[in-house]
Amino acid sequence: MSKYGSVLGLESMRALLDRLDNPQDELKFIHISGTNGKGSVLAYLSTILKNAGYCTGRYSSPALFSYRERIQVNDEKIEKDSLAKHITTISHVVEDMRREKEPIPTVFEIETALAFMYFKEKKCDIVVLETGMGGALDATNVVNTTILEVVTPIGMDHMKELGNTLEKIARQKAGIIKENTRVVTAAQKKEARDVLKQVCAERKCFFREVDPSCFEDIHYGWDCQSFSYKKWKNVRISLAGKFQIQNAALALEAVEQLREEGFLLSEKQIYDGMFDTKWKGRFTVISREPVILLDGAHNPQAAQALRESLEMYFGDRKIYYVFGMFEDKDYNKVIEITAPLAQHIVTVETPHNPRALSAEQLKQKVELVNPSVEVSASIEDAIGKSLDLMGKEDILVVFGSLSFLQLAEKAVEERGKKDE
């Protein structure tokens, strides 16, 4: 196993599932790959399908607030008893594999197999499945019963594993596309679009891309946003962030294809599902006085989306950051994009993670762009330092890694209790 808990390749995943009687073969999937926006699109589609009465599984990563939130059916986390039962079954199988000197599955492969077992047990009508890393060699790509593939915007991330050009990364992301299926994609840069169209042509797939020229009546806001896209008029969404309009349109394109596949989704169920969708950790406001928001931006594309949203919503207000990154991310580019906006920045190290960049190293990089930066020993301390400096009209943004957002939310709650 690598220090990332995943290894690209499907051999050990297939061997594990064979011993578990291949639960994935009895399910239908919507498979989502891409660089940014996968979780949001998964949330839109899952909510719409659940609202329409379908037993809907969802598998996403990473977990923000509870390990069990990664595996859900109809918005309910996997029960502790079910988790324990399935992990016990898998542990016996893995022990057999170890004894027989077969390759041992990684943590991510075990979690993915567990999800398939649970979704089969719950008799899910459909599973919305998010890739972990890449696509072609991702553990989720053992599924053969996909009815729809969805590709969110592709950008430069996981370059060590996926390749150092947009074309190479796109080819990995396109690896989830199966023969004679339907594929919908966000508006992509030319290099990525060309790869996706080529793969779809080779595999005889229907191809549809979000058309940016079809947006009308866009109204941005961090409480509620609305837009019209093609035949869909005045679609209201609760997720904040300028980029969510694009994610929502991609979800609508996917819904159209599900209808073509025979899913009964009424216009009311679709409109209501779009508005009802919640997805924590993506431009999520957790306090109003002062405004405090959490965002998982951890690569240049997500950082640019975060910056655009901050400038649009809060362009005339002072912005403070609590900021942490993993060492295998393009933190220099993220800093270059985001740091100029900040009044002051407190750097932190993601706790208990071998991939974490130290707060001191991050500070040294940040001060090349913005000299108003200091180190903090913990997330709690960083939140406290920032709030002590801020006025009621100022904005605090906690971002850079999804991994510490739960700690940040808890620190804000504790601070609120002290101030009462």
CSV table of C-alpha atoms in Angstrom, one decimal:
chain,number,residue,atom,x,y,z
A,1,MET,CA,0.0,0.0,0.0
A,2,SER,CA,1.2,3.5,-0.7
A,3,LYS,CA,1.2,6.2,1.9
A,4,TYR,CA,-1.9,7.5,0.1
A,5,GLY,CA,-3.9,4.4,0.9
A,6,SER,CA,-4.4,3.7,-2.8
A,7,VAL,CA,-2.5,2.1,-5.6
A,8,LEU,CA,-3.5,2.5,-9.3
A,9,GLY,CA,-4.5,-0.8,-10.8
A,10,LEU,CA,-7.4,-3.2,-10.7
A,11,GLU,CA,-5.8,-6.7,-10.1
A,12,SER,CA,-6.2,-6.9,-6.4
A,13,MET,CA,-9.6,-5.2,-6.4
A,14,ARG,CA,-10.9,-7.7,-8.9
A,15,ALA,CA,-9.5,-10.6,-6.8
A,16,LEU,CA,-11.1,-9.3,-3.7
A,17,LEU,CA,-14.5,-8.8,-5.3
A,18,ASP,CA,-14.4,-12.3,-6.9
A,19,ARG,CA,-14.0,-13.8,-3.4
A,20,LEU,CA,-17.0,-11.6,-2.3
A,21,ASP,CA,-19.2,-12.9,-5.2
A,22,ASN,CA,-19.0,-9.6,-7.1
A,23,PRO,CA,-21.7,-7.6,-5.5
A,24,GLN,CA,-21.1,-4.8,-7.9
A,25,ASP,CA,-22.5,-6.9,-10.8
A,26,GLU,CA,-26.0,-6.7,-9.3
A,27,LEU,CA,-26.1,-2.9,-9.2
A,28,LYS,CA,-26.5,-0.1,-11.7
A,29,PHE,CA,-24.2,2.9,-11.6
A,30,ILE,CA,-23.8,6.5,-12.5
A,31,HIS,CA,-20.0,6.9,-12.5
A,32,ILE,CA,-18.4,10.3,-12.0
A,33,SER,CA,-14.8,11.3,-12.7
A,34,GLY,CA,-13.1,14.7,-13.2
A,35,THR,CA,-10.9,17.0,-11.1
A,36,ASN,CA,-13.3,19.3,-9.3
A,37,GLY,CA,-17.0,19.3,-8.6
A,38,LYS,CA,-17.5,15.5,-8.5
A,39,GLY,CA,-19.0,15.6,-5.0
A,40,SER,CA,-21.4,18.4,-5.8
A,41,VAL,CA,-22.7,16.7,-9.0
A,42,LEU,CA,-23.0,13.4,-7.0
A,43,ALA,CA,-25.1,15.3,-4.4
A,44,TYR,CA,-27.4,16.9,-7.0
A,45,LEU,CA,-28.1,13.5,-8.8
A,46,SER,CA,-28.4,11.5,-5.5
A,47,THR,CA,-30.9,14.0,-4.1
A,48,ILE,CA,-33.0,14.1,-7.3
A,49,LEU,CA,-33.1,10.3,-7.6
A,50,LYS,CA,-34.0,9.9,-3.9
A,51,ASN,CA,-36.8,12.6,-4.2
A,52,ALA,CA,-38.2,10.6,-7.1
A,53,GLY,CA,-38.5,7.5,-5.0
A,54,TYR,CA,-35.5,5.5,-6.2
A,55,CYS,CA,-33.4,3.7,-3.6
A,56,THR,CA,-30.2,5.6,-4.2
A,57,GLY,CA,-26.7,4.7,-3.0
A,58,ARG,CA,-23.9,7.2,-3.0
A,59,TYR,CA,-20.2,6.6,-2.6
A,60,SER,CA,-17.9,9.6,-2.2
A,61,SER,CA,-14.5,10.6,-0.8
A,62,PRO,CA,-13.0,11.9,1.3
A,63,ALA,CA,-15.2,11.9,4.4
A,64,LEU,CA,-15.4,15.4,6.0
A,65,PHE,CA,-17.3,14.9,9.2
A,66,SER,CA,-17.8,11.2,9.7
A,67,TYR,CA,-16.2,8.2,8.2
A,68,ARG,CA,-19.6,6.6,7.5
A,69,GLU,CA,-20.8,9.6,5.4
A,70,ARG,CA,-18.8,8.2,2.5
A,71,ILE,CA,-21.3,5.3,2.1
A,72,GLN,CA,-25.0,6.4,2.1
A,73,VAL,CA,-28.4,5.2,0.9
A,74,ASN,CA,-31.1,7.8,0.5
A,75,ASP,CA,-28.9,10.3,2.4
A,76,GLU,CA,-28.6,8.0,5.5
A,77,LYS,CA,-25.0,7.0,6.5
A,78,ILE,CA,-24.2,3.3,6.6
A,79,GLU,CA,-25.3,1.9,10.0
A,80,LYS,CA,-22.5,1.0,12.4
A,81,ASP,CA,-23.7,-2.6,12.6
A,82,SER,CA,-23.7,-3.0,8.8
A,83,LEU,CA,-20.2,-1.4,8.6
A,84,ALA,CA,-18.9,-3.8,11.3
A,85,LYS,CA,-20.6,-6.8,9.6
A,86,HIS,CA,-19.2,-6.2,6.2
A,87,ILE,CA,-15.7,-5.2,7.4
A,88,THR,CA,-15.5,-8.5,9.3
A,89,THR,CA,-16.4,-10.4,6.2
A,90,ILE,CA,-13.8,-8.6,4.2
A,91,SER,CA,-11.1,-9.0,6.9
A,92,HIS,CA,-11.5,-12.8,6.7
A,93,VAL,CA,-11.2,-12.7,2.9
A,94,VAL,CA,-8.1,-10.4,3.0
A,95,GLU,CA,-6.5,-12.8,5.6
A,96,ASP,CA,-7.1,-15.7,3.1
A,97,MET,CA,-5.5,-13.6,0.3
A,98,ARG,CA,-2.5,-12.8,2.6
A,99,ARG,CA,-2.1,-16.5,3.5
A,100,GLU,CA,-2.2,-17.5,-0.2
A,101,LYS,CA,0.3,-14.7,-1.0
A,102,GLU,CA,-2.0,-12.8,-3.3
A,103,PRO,CA,-1.7,-9.0,-3.5
A,104,ILE,CA,-3.3,-7.4,-0.5
A,105,PRO,CA,-6.0,-4.8,-1.2
A,106,THR,CA,-5.5,-1.2,-0.2
A,107,VAL,CA,-7.7,0.6,2.3
A,108,PHE,CA,-9.5,2.4,-0.6
A,109,GLU,CA,-10.2,-0.9,-2.3
A,110,ILE,CA,-11.5,-2.5,0.9
A,111,GLU,CA,-13.8,0.5,1.4
A,112,THR,CA,-15.1,0.4,-2.1
A,113,ALA,CA,-15.8,-3.3,-1.9
A,114,LEU,CA,-17.6,-2.7,1.4
A,115,ALA,CA,-19.7,-0.1,-0.3
A,116,PHE,CA,-20.7,-2.5,-3.1
A,117,MET,CA,-21.7,-5.1,-0.5
A,118,TYR,CA,-23.8,-2.6,1.4
A,119,PHE,CA,-25.6,-1.2,-1.7
A,120,LYS,CA,-26.4,-4.8,-2.8
A,121,GLU,CA,-27.8,-5.6,0.7
A,122,LYS,CA,-30.0,-2.5,0.5
A,123,LYS,CA,-31.2,-3.4,-3.0
A,124,CYS,CA,-30.3,0.0,-4.4
A,125,ASP,CA,-32.0,0.9,-7.7
A,126,ILE,CA,-29.1,3.0,-8.7
A,127,VAL,CA,-25.7,3.9,-7.2
A,128,VAL,CA,-24.0,7.3,-7.8
A,129,LEU,CA,-20.3,6.4,-7.7
A,130,GLU,CA,-17.4,8.9,-7.4
A,131,THR,CA,-13.9,7.9,-8.5
A,132,GLY,CA,-11.1,8.2,-5.9
A,133,MET,CA,-8.2,9.2,-8.2
A,134,GLY,CA,-8.1,9.2,-11.9
A,135,GLY,CA,-10.5,6.8,-13.6
A,136,ALA,CA,-9.0,4.1,-15.7
A,137,LEU,CA,-7.1,2.4,-12.9
A,138,ASP,CA,-9.2,3.7,-10.0
A,139,ALA,CA,-10.6,0.9,-7.7
A,140,THR,CA,-14.2,2.0,-8.6
A,141,ASN,CA,-13.6,1.2,-12.3
A,142,VAL,CA,-14.3,-2.5,-11.8
A,143,VAL,CA,-18.0,-1.8,-12.4
A,144,ASN,CA,-19.4,-3.1,-15.7
A,145,THR,CA,-23.0,-2.1,-15.3
A,146,THR,CA,-22.7,1.7,-15.8
A,147,ILE,CA,-25.7,3.4,-17.4
A,148,LEU,CA,-24.2,6.9,-17.4
A,149,GLU,CA,-20.7,8.4,-17.0
A,150,VAL,CA,-20.4,12.0,-15.9
A,151,VAL,CA,-17.1,14.0,-16.2
A,152,THR,CA,-16.6,17.2,-14.2
A,153,PRO,CA,-14.1,19.9,-15.2
A,154,ILE,CA,-10.6,18.3,-15.7
A,155,GLY,CA,-7.6,20.2,-14.4
A,156,MET,CA,-4.0,19.6,-13.2
A,157,ASP,CA,-4.1,17.5,-10.1
A,158,HIS,CA,-2.5,14.2,-9.0
A,159,MET,CA,0.1,14.8,-11.7
A,160,LYS,CA,2.6,12.3,-10.2
A,161,GLU,CA,0.1,9.5,-10.6
A,162,LEU,CA,-2.0,10.6,-13.6
A,163,GLY,CA,0.4,12.5,-15.9
A,164,ASN,CA,1.8,16.0,-16.3
A,165,THR,CA,-0.4,17.2,-19.2
A,166,LEU,CA,-4.1,17.9,-19.4
A,167,GLU,CA,-4.3,15.3,-22.2
A,168,LYS,CA,-2.8,12.5,-20.1
A,169,ILE,CA,-5.0,13.3,-17.1
A,170,ALA,CA,-8.1,13.4,-19.3
A,171,ARG,CA,-7.2,10.0,-20.8
A,172,GLN,CA,-7.1,8.6,-17.2
A,173,LYS,CA,-10.4,10.3,-16.3
A,174,ALA,CA,-12.0,9.0,-19.6
A,175,GLY,CA,-11.0,5.5,-18.5
A,176,ILE,CA,-14.4,5.0,-16.8
A,177,ILE,CA,-16.3,5.3,-20.1
A,178,LYS,CA,-17.8,1.9,-21.1
A,179,GLU,CA,-19.0,0.7,-24.5
A,180,ASN,CA,-22.4,1.9,-25.7
A,181,THR,CA,-23.1,4.1,-22.7
A,182,ARG,CA,-24.1,7.8,-22.3
A,183,VAL,CA,-21.5,10.4,-21.4
A,184,VAL,CA,-22.1,13.9,-20.2
A,185,THR,CA,-19.3,16.3,-19.4
A,186,ALA,CA,-18.8,19.8,-18.1
A,187,ALA,CA,-17.4,22.4,-20.5
A,188,GLN,CA,-13.8,21.3,-20.9
A,189,LYS,CA,-10.5,22.8,-22.1
A,190,LYS,CA,-9.8,21.8,-25.7
A,191,GLU,CA,-7.2,19.2,-24.8
A,192,ALA,CA,-9.5,17.4,-22.4
A,193,ARG,CA,-12.6,17.7,-24.7
A,194,ASP,CA,-10.7,16.2,-27.6
A,195,VAL,CA,-9.7,13.2,-25.6
A,196,LEU,CA,-13.2,12.6,-24.2
A,197,LYS,CA,-14.8,12.9,-27.7
A,198,GLN,CA,-12.2,10.5,-29.2
A,199,VAL,CA,-12.9,7.9,-26.4
A,200,CYS,CA,-16.6,8.2,-26.8
A,201,ALA,CA,-16.3,7.7,-30.6
A,202,GLU,CA,-14.1,4.6,-30.1
A,203,ARG,CA,-16.5,3.1,-27.6
A,204,LYS,CA,-19.7,4.1,-29.5
A,205,CYS,CA,-21.0,6.3,-26.7
A,206,PHE,CA,-23.5,9.2,-26.8
A,207,PHE,CA,-21.6,12.4,-26.0
A,208,ARG,CA,-23.0,15.7,-24.5
A,209,GLU,CA,-21.2,18.7,-23.2
A,210,VAL,CA,-22.5,21.5,-21.1
A,211,ASP,CA,-23.0,24.5,-23.4
A,212,PRO,CA,-21.9,27.8,-21.6
A,213,SER,CA,-23.8,29.9,-24.2
A,214,CYS,CA,-27.1,28.5,-23.0
A,215,PHE,CA,-27.0,30.1,-19.5
A,216,GLU,CA,-29.4,32.9,-18.9
A,217,ASP,CA,-30.7,35.0,-15.9
A,218,ILE,CA,-27.9,34.0,-13.6
A,219,HIS,CA,-28.3,35.4,-10.0
A,220,TYR,CA,-25.4,34.7,-7.7
A,221,GLY,CA,-25.6,34.7,-3.9
A,222,TRP,CA,-24.2,32.9,-0.9
A,223,ASP,CA,-27.6,32.1,0.4
A,224,CYS,CA,-29.4,31.0,-2.8
A,225,GLN,CA,-28.5,31.1,-6.5
A,226,SER,CA,-30.6,30.8,-9.6
A,227,PHE,CA,-30.2,30.4,-13.3
A,228,SER,CA,-31.8,29.2,-16.5
A,229,TYR,CA,-30.2,26.6,-18.8
A,230,LYS,CA,-31.8,25.5,-22.0
A,231,LYS,CA,-35.4,24.4,-21.2
A,232,TRP,CA,-34.8,24.6,-17.4
A,233,LYS,CA,-36.0,28.0,-16.3
A,234,ASN,CA,-35.3,29.7,-12.9
A,235,VAL,CA,-33.5,26.7,-11.4
A,236,ARG,CA,-32.8,27.5,-7.7
A,237,ILE,CA,-29.9,26.0,-5.8
A,238,SER,CA,-28.8,26.3,-2.2
A,239,LEU,CA,-25.1,25.5,-2.8
A,240,ALA,CA,-22.9,28.6,-2.9
A,241,GLY,CA,-20.0,29.4,-5.1
A,242,LYS,CA,-19.8,30.8,-8.6
A,243,PHE,CA,-18.7,27.4,-9.9
A,244,GLN,CA,-21.9,25.7,-8.6
A,245,ILE,CA,-23.9,27.0,-11.6
A,246,GLN,CA,-21.7,24.9,-13.9
A,247,ASN,CA,-22.0,21.9,-11.6
A,248,ALA,CA,-25.8,22.2,-11.5
A,249,ALA,CA,-26.0,22.5,-15.3
A,250,LEU,CA,-24.0,19.3,-15.6
A,251,ALA,CA,-26.4,17.6,-13.3
A,252,LEU,CA,-29.3,18.7,-15.4
A,253,GLU,CA,-27.6,17.3,-18.5
A,254,ALA,CA,-27.2,14.0,-16.6
A,255,VAL,CA,-30.8,14.0,-15.6
A,256,GLU,CA,-31.9,14.4,-19.2
A,257,GLN,CA,-29.9,11.2,-20.1
A,258,LEU,CA,-31.4,9.3,-17.1
A,259,ARG,CA,-34.8,10.2,-18.4
A,260,GLU,CA,-33.8,8.7,-21.8
A,261,GLU,CA,-32.8,5.6,-20.0
A,262,GLY,CA,-36.3,5.3,-18.5
A,263,PHE,CA,-35.9,6.9,-15.1
A,264,LEU,CA,-39.2,8.5,-14.1
A,265,LEU,CA,-38.1,12.0,-12.9
A,266,SER,CA,-40.8,14.7,-12.9
A,267,GLU,CA,-40.0,18.3,-13.4
A,268,LYS,CA,-41.0,19.1,-9.8
A,269,GLN,CA,-38.8,16.3,-8.4
A,270,ILE,CA,-35.9,17.7,-10.4
A,271,TYR,CA,-36.4,21.4,-9.4
A,272,ASP,CA,-37.0,20.4,-5.8
A,273,GLY,CA,-34.0,18.1,-5.8
A,274,MET,CA,-31.7,20.8,-7.1
A,275,PHE,CA,-32.8,23.2,-4.4
A,276,ASP,CA,-32.7,20.6,-1.6
A,277,THR,CA,-29.1,19.5,-2.3
A,278,LYS,CA,-26.6,20.0,0.4
A,279,TRP,CA,-22.9,19.4,0.2
A,280,LYS,CA,-20.7,20.4,3.1
A,281,GLY,CA,-17.2,21.7,2.7
A,282,ARG,CA,-17.7,23.4,-0.7
A,283,PHE,CA,-18.0,27.1,-0.1
A,284,THR,CA,-20.1,26.3,3.0
A,285,VAL,CA,-21.1,29.2,5.2
A,286,ILE,CA,-21.1,28.0,8.9
A,287,SER,CA,-21.4,31.5,10.6
A,288,ARG,CA,-23.0,34.8,9.6
A,289,GLU,CA,-21.6,37.3,12.1
A,290,PRO,CA,-18.8,37.3,11.1
A,291,VAL,CA,-19.2,35.3,7.9
A,292,ILE,CA,-17.1,32.1,8.2
A,293,LEU,CA,-16.9,29.6,5.4
A,294,LEU,CA,-15.3,26.3,4.7
A,295,ASP,CA,-14.0,25.3,1.3
A,296,GLY,CA,-12.0,22.2,0.2
A,297,ALA,CA,-10.0,24.1,-2.6
A,298,HIS,CA,-6.7,22.1,-2.8
A,299,ASN,CA,-5.6,22.5,-6.5
A,300,PRO,CA,-5.2,25.5,-8.9
A,301,GLN,CA,-8.6,25.0,-10.6
A,302,ALA,CA,-10.5,24.9,-7.3
A,303,ALA,CA,-8.4,27.8,-5.9
A,304,GLN,CA,-9.4,29.9,-9.0
A,305,ALA,CA,-13.1,29.1,-8.4
A,306,LEU,CA,-12.8,30.0,-4.7
A,307,ARG,CA,-11.1,33.3,-5.6
A,308,GLU,CA,-13.8,34.2,-8.2
A,309,SER,CA,-16.5,33.5,-5.7
A,310,LEU,CA,-14.9,35.5,-2.9
A,311,GLU,CA,-14.4,38.5,-5.3
A,312,MET,CA,-18.0,38.3,-6.5
A,313,TYR,CA,-19.7,37.9,-3.1
A,314,PHE,CA,-17.3,39.8,-0.8
A,315,GLY,CA,-15.1,42.0,-3.0
A,316,ASP,CA,-15.4,45.1,-0.8
A,317,ARG,CA,-14.8,43.4,2.6
A,318,LYS,CA,-11.7,42.3,4.4
A,319,ILE,CA,-10.9,38.6,4.0
A,320,TYR,CA,-8.9,36.4,6.4
A,321,TYR,CA,-7.6,32.9,5.7
A,322,VAL,CA,-6.8,29.8,7.8
A,323,PHE,CA,-4.9,27.8,5.2
A,324,GLY,CA,-3.3,24.3,5.1
A,325,MET,CA,-2.2,22.1,2.2
A,326,PHE,CA,-0.8,18.6,1.4
A,327,GLU,CA,2.8,18.5,0.2
A,328,ASP,CA,1.9,16.6,-3.0
A,329,LYS,CA,-0.4,19.4,-4.2
A,330,ASP,CA,0.5,22.4,-6.3
A,331,TYR,CA,0.5,24.7,-3.3
A,332,ASN,CA,2.7,27.3,-5.0
A,333,LYS,CA,0.0,27.9,-7.6
A,334,VAL,CA,-2.8,27.8,-5.0
A,335,ILE,CA,-1.0,30.5,-3.0
A,336,GLU,CA,-0.3,32.6,-6.1
A,337,ILE,CA,-4.1,32.6,-6.9
A,338,THR,CA,-5.5,33.1,-3.4
A,339,ALA,CA,-3.0,34.9,-1.2
A,340,PRO,CA,-3.3,38.4,-2.7
A,341,LEU,CA,-6.9,38.6,-1.6
A,342,ALA,CA,-6.2,38.2,2.1
A,343,GLN,CA,-5.9,40.8,4.8
A,344,HIS,CA,-4.1,38.2,6.9
A,345,ILE,CA,-3.3,34.5,6.7
A,346,VAL,CA,-2.7,31.9,9.4
A,347,THR,CA,-1.1,28.7,8.1
A,348,VAL,CA,-1.7,25.3,9.7
A,349,GLU,CA,-0.6,21.7,9.3
A,350,THR,CA,-3.3,19.1,8.6
A,351,PRO,CA,-3.0,16.9,11.8
A,352,HIS,CA,-2.2,13.2,11.7
A,353,ASN,CA,-1.5,13.0,8.0
A,354,PRO,CA,1.8,12.0,6.5
A,355,ARG,CA,1.0,14.1,3.4
A,356,ALA,CA,0.7,17.3,5.3
A,357,LEU,CA,2.9,20.3,4.4
A,358,SER,CA,4.2,21.8,7.7
A,359,ALA,CA,2.7,25.2,8.7
A,360,GLU,CA,6.2,26.7,8.7
A,361,GLN,CA,7.0,25.6,5.2
A,362,LEU,CA,3.6,26.9,4.0
A,363,LYS,CA,4.2,30.2,5.7
A,364,GLN,CA,7.5,30.6,3.9
A,365,LYS,CA,5.8,30.1,0.6
A,366,VAL,CA,2.9,32.4,1.4
A,367,GLU,CA,5.0,35.3,2.5
A,368,LEU,CA,6.6,35.5,-0.9
A,369,VAL,CA,3.1,36.6,-2.1
A,370,ASN,CA,1.6,38.1,1.0
A,371,PRO,CA,3.8,39.2,3.9
A,372,SER,CA,0.9,39.3,6.4
A,373,VAL,CA,1.1,35.6,7.5
A,374,GLU,CA,1.8,33.7,10.7
A,375,VAL,CA,2.0,30.1,11.8
A,376,SER,CA,-0.4,28.4,14.2
A,377,ALA,CA,0.1,25.2,16.1
A,378,SER,CA,-3.5,23.9,15.7
A,379,ILE,CA,-6.7,24.6,13.7
A,380,GLU,CA,-8.3,25.7,17.0
A,381,ASP,CA,-5.6,28.3,17.7
A,382,ALA,CA,-5.7,29.5,14.1
A,383,ILE,CA,-9.4,30.1,14.2
A,384,GLY,CA,-9.0,32.0,17.5
A,385,LYS,CA,-6.2,34.2,16.2
A,386,SER,CA,-8.1,35.1,13.1
A,387,LEU,CA,-11.4,35.9,14.9
A,388,ASP,CA,-9.5,38.1,17.4
A,389,LEU,CA,-8.3,40.2,14.5
A,390,MET,CA,-11.6,40.4,12.6
A,391,GLY,CA,-14.5,42.8,12.7
A,392,LYS,CA,-18.1,41.8,12.3
A,393,GLU,CA,-18.1,42.7,8.6
A,394,ASP,CA,-15.0,40.7,7.8
A,395,ILE,CA,-14.8,37.2,6.2
A,396,LEU,CA,-12.9,34.2,7.4
A,397,VAL,CA,-12.2,31.4,4.9
A,398,VAL,CA,-10.8,28.1,6.1
A,399,PHE,CA,-9.5,26.1,3.1
A,400,GLY,CA,-6.7,24.2,1.4
A,401,SER,CA,-7.6,20.6,2.4
A,402,LEU,CA,-10.9,18.8,3.0
A,403,SER,CA,-9.2,16.9,5.8
A,404,PHE,CA,-9.3,19.5,8.5
A,405,LEU,CA,-12.7,21.1,7.9
A,406,GLN,CA,-14.4,19.1,10.6
A,407,LEU,CA,-11.9,20.4,13.1
A,408,ALA,CA,-12.5,23.9,11.9
A,409,GLU,CA,-16.3,23.7,12.3
A,410,LYS,CA,-15.9,22.3,15.8
A,411,ALA,CA,-13.4,25.1,16.7
A,412,VAL,CA,-15.9,27.7,15.5
A,413,GLU,CA,-18.7,26.1,17.5
A,414,GLU,CA,-16.5,26.0,20.7
A,415,ARG,CA,-15.5,29.7,20.1
A,416,GLY,CA,-19.2,30.6,19.8
A,417,LYS,CA,-20.0,28.9,23.1
A,418,LYS,CA,-17.2,30.9,24.8
A,419,ASP,CA,-18.4,34.2,23.4
A,420,GLU,CA,-22.0,33.6,24.6
